Amino acid sequence: MKKLVLAAALTAAASTAFAGGYEEPIIEEPVIVEETTGSSGGWVVPLLLLAVVAAAVAAN
């Protein structure tokens, strides 16, 4: 009798666990942000090169 009651209790507990059915989880895609250097990075290297050339000419 104890086994019958235990089996009935386990069956009832197992059936209520799936009462809502399966619902696929919602997965959001990560947001990718790209940082741009802008136009300020384009003139720094030529300006430094010009300063080095001007210092070399002034040293002679």
PDB file of N, CA, C and O in Angstrom:
ATOM      1  N   MET A   1       0.820  -1.188   0.000  1.00  0.00           N
ATOM      2  CA  MET A   1       0.000   0.000   0.000  1.00  0.00           C
ATOM      3  C   MET A   1       0.867   1.257   0.000  1.00  0.00           C
ATOM      4  O   MET A   1       0.529   2.223  -0.674  1.00  0.00           O
ATOM      5  N   LYS A   2       1.963   1.220   0.759  1.00  0.00           N
ATOM      6  CA  LYS A   2       2.846   2.384   0.800  1.00  0.00           C
ATOM      7  C   LYS A   2       3.463   2.656  -0.572  1.00  0.00           C
ATOM      8  O   LYS A   2       3.612   3.805  -0.977  1.00  0.00           O
ATOM      9  N   LYS A   3       3.796   1.576  -1.280  1.00  0.00           N
ATOM     10  CA  LYS A   3       4.392   1.741  -2.606  1.00  0.00           C
ATOM     11  C   LYS A   3       3.381   2.340  -3.587  1.00  0.00           C
ATOM     12  O   LYS A   3       3.743   3.146  -4.436  1.00  0.00           O
ATOM     13  N   LEU A   4       2.130   1.973  -3.472  1.00  0.00           N
ATOM     14  CA  LEU A   4       1.089   2.507  -4.342  1.00  0.00           C
ATOM     15  C   LEU A   4       0.886   4.005  -4.090  1.00  0.00           C
ATOM     16  O   LEU A   4       0.775   4.797  -5.032  1.00  0.00           O
ATOM     17  N   VAL A   5       0.884   4.408  -2.834  1.00  0.00           N
ATOM     18  CA  VAL A   5       0.735   5.828  -2.484  1.00  0.00           C
ATOM     19  C   VAL A   5       1.952   6.608  -2.953  1.00  0.00           C
ATOM     20  O   VAL A   5       1.829   7.722  -3.489  1.00  0.00           O
ATOM     21  N   LEU A   6       3.141   6.046  -2.771  1.00  0.00           N
ATOM     22  CA  LEU A   6       4.362   6.713  -3.215  1.00  0.00           C
ATOM     23  C   LEU A   6       4.395   6.860  -4.731  1.00  0.00           C
ATOM     24  O   LEU A   6       4.754   7.913  -5.261  1.00  0.00           O
ATOM     25  N   ALA A   7       3.973   5.811  -5.445  1.00  0.00           N
ATOM     26  CA  ALA A   7       3.932   5.877  -6.908  1.00  0.00           C
ATOM     27  C   ALA A   7       2.923   6.917  -7.373  1.00  0.00           C
ATOM     28  O   ALA A   7       3.171   7.666  -8.334  1.00  0.00           O
ATOM     29  N   ALA A   8       1.796   7.015  -6.720  1.00  0.00           N
ATOM     30  CA  ALA A   8       0.781   8.013  -7.084  1.00  0.00           C
ATOM     31  C   ALA A   8       1.282   9.418  -6.813  1.00  0.00           C
ATOM     32  O   ALA A   8       1.056  10.347  -7.603  1.00  0.00           O
ATOM     33  N   ALA A   9       1.990   9.603  -5.712  1.00  0.00           N
ATOM     34  CA  ALA A   9       2.522  10.929  -5.390  1.00  0.00           C
ATOM     35  C   ALA A   9       3.596  11.345  -6.386  1.00  0.00           C
ATOM     36  O   ALA A   9       3.639  12.499  -6.827  1.00  0.00           O
ATOM     37  N   LEU A  10       4.460  10.416  -6.748  1.00  0.00           N
ATOM     38  CA  LEU A  10       5.503  10.743  -7.725  1.00  0.00           C
ATOM     39  C   LEU A  10       4.915  11.008  -9.104  1.00  0.00           C
ATOM     40  O   LEU A  10       5.388  11.894  -9.831  1.00  0.00           O
ATOM     41  N   THR A  11       3.894  10.279  -9.483  1.00  0.00           N
ATOM     42  CA  THR A  11       3.243  10.511 -10.772  1.00  0.00           C
ATOM     43  C   THR A  11       2.582  11.887 -10.799  1.00  0.00           C
ATOM     44  O   THR A  11       2.656  12.607 -11.794  1.00  0.00           O
ATOM     45  N   ALA A  12       1.932  12.265  -9.717  1.00  0.00           N
ATOM     46  CA  ALA A  12       1.280  13.577  -9.653  1.00  0.00           C
ATOM     47  C   ALA A  12       2.307  14.699  -9.691  1.00  0.00           C
ATOM     48  O   ALA A  12       2.109  15.722 -10.345  1.00  0.00           O
ATOM     49  N   ALA A  13       3.423  14.504  -9.019  1.00  0.00           N
ATOM     50  CA  ALA A  13       4.461  15.533  -9.008  1.00  0.00           C
ATOM     51  C   ALA A  13       5.120  15.661 -10.378  1.00  0.00           C
ATOM     52  O   ALA A  13       5.442  16.766 -10.823  1.00  0.00           O
ATOM     53  N   ALA A  14       5.292  14.546 -11.071  1.00  0.00           N
ATOM     54  CA  ALA A  14       5.937  14.585 -12.382  1.00  0.00           C
ATOM     55  C   ALA A  14       5.025  15.198 -13.433  1.00  0.00           C
ATOM     56  O   ALA A  14       5.485  15.879 -14.346  1.00  0.00           O
ATOM     57  N   SER A  15       3.729  14.968 -13.322  1.00  0.00           N
ATOM     58  CA  SER A  15       2.821  15.508 -14.330  1.00  0.00           C
ATOM     59  C   SER A  15       2.660  17.021 -14.187  1.00  0.00           C
ATOM     60  O   SER A  15       2.441  17.718 -15.168  1.00  0.00           O
ATOM     61  N   THR A  16       2.770  17.567 -12.981  1.00  0.00           N
ATOM     62  CA  THR A  16       2.621  19.010 -12.812  1.00  0.00           C
ATOM     63  C   THR A  16       3.904  19.755 -13.182  1.00  0.00           C
ATOM     64  O   THR A  16       3.875  20.955 -13.406  1.00  0.00           O
ATOM     65  N   ALA A  17       5.013  19.042 -13.272  1.00  0.00           N
ATOM     66  CA  ALA A  17       6.256  19.704 -13.629  1.00  0.00           C
ATOM     67  C   ALA A  17       6.241  20.169 -15.079  1.00  0.00           C
ATOM     68  O   ALA A  17       6.875  21.160 -15.442  1.00  0.00           O
ATOM     69  N   PHE A  18       5.507  19.473 -15.935  1.00  0.00           N
ATOM     70  CA  PHE A  18       5.431  19.825 -17.353  1.00  0.00           C
ATOM     71  C   PHE A  18       4.077  20.407 -17.720  1.00  0.00           C
ATOM     72  O   PHE A  18       3.641  20.324 -18.854  1.00  0.00           O
ATOM     73  N   ALA A  19       3.400  21.033 -16.789  1.00  0.00           N
ATOM     74  CA  ALA A  19       2.056  21.534 -17.030  1.00  0.00           C
ATOM     75  C   ALA A  19       2.044  22.677 -18.039  1.00  0.00           C
ATOM     76  O   ALA A  19       1.124  22.805 -18.826  1.00  0.00           O
ATOM     77  N   GLY A  20       3.075  23.504 -18.045  1.00  0.00           N
ATOM     78  CA  GLY A  20       3.089  24.648 -18.943  1.00  0.00           C
ATOM     79  C   GLY A  20       3.615  24.329 -20.325  1.00  0.00           C
ATOM     80  O   GLY A  20       3.508  25.129 -21.242  1.00  0.00           O
ATOM     81  N   GLY A  21       4.231  23.190 -20.507  1.00  0.00           N
ATOM     82  CA  GLY A  21       4.804  22.851 -21.791  1.00  0.00           C
ATOM     83  C   GLY A  21       6.173  23.495 -21.951  1.00  0.00           C
ATOM     84  O   GLY A  21       6.651  24.246 -21.097  1.00  0.00           O
ATOM     85  N   TYR A  22       6.799  23.199 -23.076  1.00  0.00           N
ATOM     86  CA  TYR A  22       8.139  23.735 -23.340  1.00  0.00           C
ATOM     87  C   TYR A  22       8.030  25.035 -24.104  1.00  0.00           C
ATOM     88  O   TYR A  22       7.320  25.129 -25.096  1.00  0.00           O
ATOM     89  N   GLU A  23       8.730  26.025 -23.624  1.00  0.00           N
ATOM     90  CA  GLU A  23       8.784  27.302 -24.322  1.00  0.00           C
ATOM     91  C   GLU A  23      10.239  27.616 -24.594  1.00  0.00           C
ATOM     92  O   GLU A  23      11.072  27.592 -23.686  1.00  0.00           O
ATOM     93  N   GLU A  24      10.534  27.899 -25.843  1.00  0.00           N
ATOM     94  CA  GLU A  24      11.918  28.162 -26.228  1.00  0.00           C
ATOM     95  C   GLU A  24      12.407  29.461 -25.596  1.00  0.00           C
ATOM     96  O   GLU A  24      11.725  30.476 -25.649  1.00  0.00           O
ATOM     97  N   PRO A  25      13.593  29.438 -24.984  1.00  0.00           N
ATOM     98  CA  PRO A  25      14.100  30.657 -24.333  1.00  0.00           C
ATOM     99  C   PRO A  25      14.442  31.743 -25.359  1.00  0.00           C
ATOM    100  O   PRO A  25      14.847  31.453 -26.483  1.00  0.00           O
ATOM    101  N   ILE A  26      14.260  32.983 -24.952  1.00  0.00           N
ATOM    102  CA  ILE A  26      14.568  34.121 -25.816  1.00  0.00           C
ATOM    103  C   ILE A  26      16.026  34.515 -25.592  1.00  0.00           C
ATOM    104  O   ILE A  26      16.430  34.835 -24.479  1.00  0.00           O
ATOM    105  N   ILE A  27      16.799  34.477 -26.673  1.00  0.00           N
ATOM    106  CA  ILE A  27      18.218  34.819 -26.589  1.00  0.00           C
ATOM    107  C   ILE A  27      18.431  36.103 -27.382  1.00  0.00           C
ATOM    108  O   ILE A  27      18.171  36.150 -28.587  1.00  0.00           O
ATOM    109  N   GLU A  28      18.892  37.128 -26.689  1.00  0.00           N
ATOM    110  CA  GLU A  28      19.137  38.400 -27.364  1.00  0.00           C
ATOM    111  C   GLU A  28      20.565  38.426 -27.892  1.00  0.00           C
ATOM    112  O   GLU A  28      21.491  37.960 -27.240  1.00  0.00           O
ATOM    113  N   GLU A  29      20.732  38.975 -29.081  1.00  0.00           N
ATOM    114  CA  GLU A  29      22.055  39.072 -29.674  1.00  0.00           C
ATOM    115  C   GLU A  29      22.829  40.201 -28.998  1.00  0.00           C
ATOM    116  O   GLU A  29      22.262  41.239 -28.674  1.00  0.00           O
ATOM    117  N   PRO A  30      24.138  40.013 -28.797  1.00  0.00           N
ATOM    118  CA  PRO A  30      24.921  41.080 -28.165  1.00  0.00           C
ATOM    119  C   PRO A  30      25.065  42.286 -29.092  1.00  0.00           C
ATOM    120  O   PRO A  30      25.116  42.154 -30.310  1.00  0.00           O
ATOM    121  N   VAL A  31      25.125  43.455 -28.492  1.00  0.00           N
ATOM    122  CA  VAL A  31      25.280  44.697 -29.243  1.00  0.00           C
ATOM    123  C   VAL A  31      26.770  44.954 -29.428  1.00  0.00           C
ATOM    124  O   VAL A  31      27.536  44.978 -28.472  1.00  0.00           O
ATOM    125  N   ILE A  32      27.176  45.140 -30.684  1.00  0.00           N
ATOM    126  CA  ILE A  32      28.587  45.385 -31.000  1.00  0.00           C
ATOM    127  C   ILE A  32      28.741  46.857 -31.357  1.00  0.00           C
ATOM    128  O   ILE A  32      28.081  47.356 -32.268  1.00  0.00           O
ATOM    129  N   VAL A  33      29.604  47.541 -30.625  1.00  0.00           N
ATOM    130  CA  VAL A  33      29.845  48.962 -30.864  1.00  0.00           C
ATOM    131  C   VAL A  33      31.273  49.119 -31.347  1.00  0.00           C
ATOM    132  O   VAL A  33      32.217  48.717 -30.682  1.00  0.00           O
ATOM    133  N   GLU A  34      31.423  49.695 -32.538  1.00  0.00           N
ATOM    134  CA  GLU A  34      32.753  49.933 -33.090  1.00  0.00           C
ATOM    135  C   GLU A  34      33.134  51.386 -32.857  1.00  0.00           C
ATOM    136  O   GLU A  34      32.370  52.288 -33.161  1.00  0.00           O
ATOM    137  N   GLU A  35      34.306  51.565 -32.302  1.00  0.00           N
ATOM    138  CA  GLU A  35      34.787  52.927 -32.084  1.00  0.00           C
ATOM    139  C   GLU A  35      35.599  53.362 -33.294  1.00  0.00           C
ATOM    140  O   GLU A  35      36.473  52.647 -33.757  1.00  0.00           O
ATOM    141  N   THR A  36      35.307  54.551 -33.774  1.00  0.00           N
ATOM    142  CA  THR A  36      36.043  55.086 -34.912  1.00  0.00           C
ATOM    143  C   THR A  36      37.032  56.128 -34.419  1.00  0.00           C
ATOM    144  O   THR A  36      36.772  56.860 -33.463  1.00  0.00           O
ATOM    145  N   THR A  37      38.177  56.192 -35.075  1.00  0.00           N
ATOM    146  CA  THR A  37      39.195  57.152 -34.658  1.00  0.00           C
ATOM    147  C   THR A  37      38.893  58.537 -35.201  1.00  0.00           C
ATOM    148  O   THR A  37      39.392  59.521 -34.682  1.00  0.00           O
ATOM    149  N   GLY A  38      38.096  58.628 -36.232  1.00  0.00           N
ATOM    150  CA  GLY A  38      37.755  59.930 -36.788  1.00  0.00           C
ATOM    151  C   GLY A  38      38.879  60.469 -37.661  1.00  0.00           C
ATOM    152  O   GLY A  38      39.795  59.773 -38.069  1.00  0.00           O
ATOM    153  N   SER A  39      38.841  61.756 -37.949  1.00  0.00           N
ATOM    154  CA  SER A  39      39.837  62.358 -38.833  1.00  0.00           C
ATOM    155  C   SER A  39      41.059  62.853 -38.060  1.00  0.00           C
ATOM    156  O   SER A  39      42.034  63.278 -38.665  1.00  0.00           O
ATOM    157  N   SER A  40      41.028  62.814 -36.731  1.00  0.00           N
ATOM    158  CA  SER A  40      42.147  63.354 -35.963  1.00  0.00           C
ATOM    159  C   SER A  40      43.383  62.466 -36.049  1.00  0.00           C
ATOM    160  O   SER A  40      44.500  62.947 -35.892  1.00  0.00           O
ATOM    161  N   GLY A  41      43.225  61.181 -36.286  1.00  0.00           N
ATOM    162  CA  GLY A  41      44.371  60.281 -36.353  1.00  0.00           C
ATOM    163  C   GLY A  41      45.114  60.370 -37.670  1.00  0.00           C
ATOM    164  O   GLY A  41      46.245  59.909 -37.781  1.00  0.00           O
ATOM    165  N   GLY A  42      44.546  60.984 -38.694  1.00  0.00           N
ATOM    166  CA  GLY A  42      45.159  61.039 -40.008  1.00  0.00           C
ATOM    167  C   GLY A  42      46.241  62.093 -40.151  1.00  0.00           C
ATOM    168  O   GLY A  42      47.066  62.017 -41.048  1.00  0.00           O
ATOM    169  N   TRP A  43      46.286  63.074 -39.292  1.00  0.00           N
ATOM    170  CA  TRP A  43      47.259  64.154 -39.465  1.00  0.00           C
ATOM    171  C   TRP A  43      48.345  64.151 -38.400  1.00  0.00           C
ATOM    172  O   TRP A  43      49.279  64.948 -38.464  1.00  0.00           O
ATOM    173  N   VAL A  44      48.268  63.276 -37.427  1.00  0.00           N
ATOM    174  CA  VAL A  44      49.247  63.264 -36.343  1.00  0.00           C
ATOM    175  C   VAL A  44      50.610  62.766 -36.837  1.00  0.00           C
ATOM    176  O   VAL A  44      51.641  63.389 -36.566  1.00  0.00           O
ATOM    177  N   VAL A  45      50.628  61.662 -37.570  1.00  0.00           N
ATOM    178  CA  VAL A  45      51.898  61.080 -38.038  1.00  0.00           C
ATOM    179  C   VAL A  45      52.607  62.004 -39.027  1.00  0.00           C
ATOM    180  O   VAL A  45      53.814  62.246 -38.885  1.00  0.00           O
ATOM    181  N   PRO A  46      51.917  62.568 -40.035  1.00  0.00           N
ATOM    182  CA  PRO A  46      52.621  63.508 -40.931  1.00  0.00           C
ATOM    183  C   PRO A  46      53.135  64.755 -40.202  1.00  0.00           C
ATOM    184  O   PRO A  46      54.208  65.279 -40.543  1.00  0.00           O
ATOM    185  N   LEU A  47      52.412  65.230 -39.204  1.00  0.00           N
ATOM    186  CA  LEU A  47      52.859  66.391 -38.453  1.00  0.00           C
ATOM    187  C   LEU A  47      54.128  66.075 -37.665  1.00  0.00           C
ATOM    188  O   LEU A  47      55.067  66.885 -37.624  1.00  0.00           O
ATOM    189  N   LEU A  48      54.186  64.895 -37.046  1.00  0.00           N
ATOM    190  CA  LEU A  48      55.399  64.489 -36.333  1.00  0.00           C
ATOM    191  C   LEU A  48      56.572  64.314 -37.291  1.00  0.00           C
ATOM    192  O   LEU A  48      57.710  64.686 -36.979  1.00  0.00           O
ATOM    193  N   LEU A  49      56.311  63.734 -38.459  1.00  0.00           N
ATOM    194  CA  LEU A  49      57.368  63.564 -39.461  1.00  0.00           C
ATOM    195  C   LEU A  49      57.882  64.922 -39.938  1.00  0.00           C
ATOM    196  O   LEU A  49      59.105  65.124 -40.092  1.00  0.00           O
ATOM    197  N   LEU A  50      56.993  65.879 -40.132  1.00  0.00           N
ATOM    198  CA  LEU A  50      57.403  67.223 -40.533  1.00  0.00           C
ATOM    199  C   LEU A  50      58.231  67.898 -39.453  1.00  0.00           C
ATOM    200  O   LEU A  50      59.241  68.561 -39.746  1.00  0.00           O
ATOM    201  N   ALA A  51      57.876  67.700 -38.180  1.00  0.00           N
ATOM    202  CA  ALA A  51      58.639  68.269 -37.081  1.00  0.00           C
ATOM    203  C   ALA A  51      60.041  67.671 -37.015  1.00  0.00           C
ATOM    204  O   ALA A  51      61.023  68.375 -36.751  1.00  0.00           O
ATOM    205  N   VAL A  52      60.168  66.361 -37.263  1.00  0.00           N
ATOM    206  CA  VAL A  52      61.479  65.717 -37.244  1.00  0.00           C
ATOM    207  C   VAL A  52      62.348  66.235 -38.383  1.00  0.00           C
ATOM    208  O   VAL A  52      63.548  66.519 -38.213  1.00  0.00           O
ATOM    209  N   VAL A  53      61.757  66.369 -39.566  1.00  0.00           N
ATOM    210  CA  VAL A  53      62.509  66.900 -40.733  1.00  0.00           C
ATOM    211  C   VAL A  53      62.910  68.341 -40.473  1.00  0.00           C
ATOM    212  O   VAL A  53      64.057  68.742 -40.773  1.00  0.00           O
ATOM    213  N   ALA A  54      62.033  69.153 -39.887  1.00  0.00           N
ATOM    214  CA  ALA A  54      62.358  70.550 -39.624  1.00  0.00           C
ATOM    215  C   ALA A  54      63.482  70.652 -38.579  1.00  0.00           C
ATOM    216  O   ALA A  54      64.371  71.497 -38.695  1.00  0.00           O
ATOM    217  N   ALA A  55      63.493  69.763 -37.582  1.00  0.00           N
ATOM    218  CA  ALA A  55      64.546  69.766 -36.581  1.00  0.00           C
ATOM    219  C   ALA A  55      65.873  69.339 -37.197  1.00  0.00           C
ATOM    220  O   ALA A  55      66.942  69.878 -36.859  1.00  0.00           O
ATOM    221  N   ALA A  56      65.841  68.409 -38.147  1.00  0.00           N
ATOM    222  CA  ALA A  56      67.078  67.974 -38.814  1.00  0.00           C
ATOM    223  C   ALA A  56      67.655  69.066 -39.690  1.00  0.00           C
ATOM    224  O   ALA A  56      68.867  69.258 -39.762  1.00  0.00           O
ATOM    225  N   VAL A  57      66.769  69.801 -40.377  1.00  0.00           N
ATOM    226  CA  VAL A  57      67.233  70.902 -41.230  1.00  0.00           C
ATOM    227  C   VAL A  57      67.780  72.018 -40.374  1.00  0.00           C
ATOM    228  O   VAL A  57      68.816  72.650 -40.697  1.00  0.00           O
ATOM    229  N   ALA A  58      67.159  72.321 -39.239  1.00  0.00           N
ATOM    230  CA  ALA A  58      67.612  73.397 -38.375  1.00  0.00           C
ATOM    231  C   ALA A  58      68.928  73.051 -37.703  1.00  0.00           C
ATOM    232  O   ALA A  58      69.716  73.948 -37.370  1.00  0.00           O
ATOM    233  N   ALA A  59      69.210  71.764 -37.529  1.00  0.00           N
ATOM    234  CA  ALA A  59      70.449  71.366 -36.863  1.00  0.00           C
ATOM    235  C   ALA A  59      71.658  71.528 -37.770  1.00  0.00           C
ATOM    236  O   ALA A  59      72.777  71.661 -37.298  1.00  0.00           O
ATOM    237  N   ASN A  60      71.446  71.512 -39.074  1.00  0.00           N
ATOM    238  CA  ASN A  60      72.558  71.654 -40.011  1.00  0.00           C
ATOM    239  C   ASN A  60      72.909  73.075 -40.142  1.00  0.00           C
ATOM    240  O   ASN A  60      73.327  73.928 -40.388  1.00  0.00           O
TER     241      ASN A  60
END
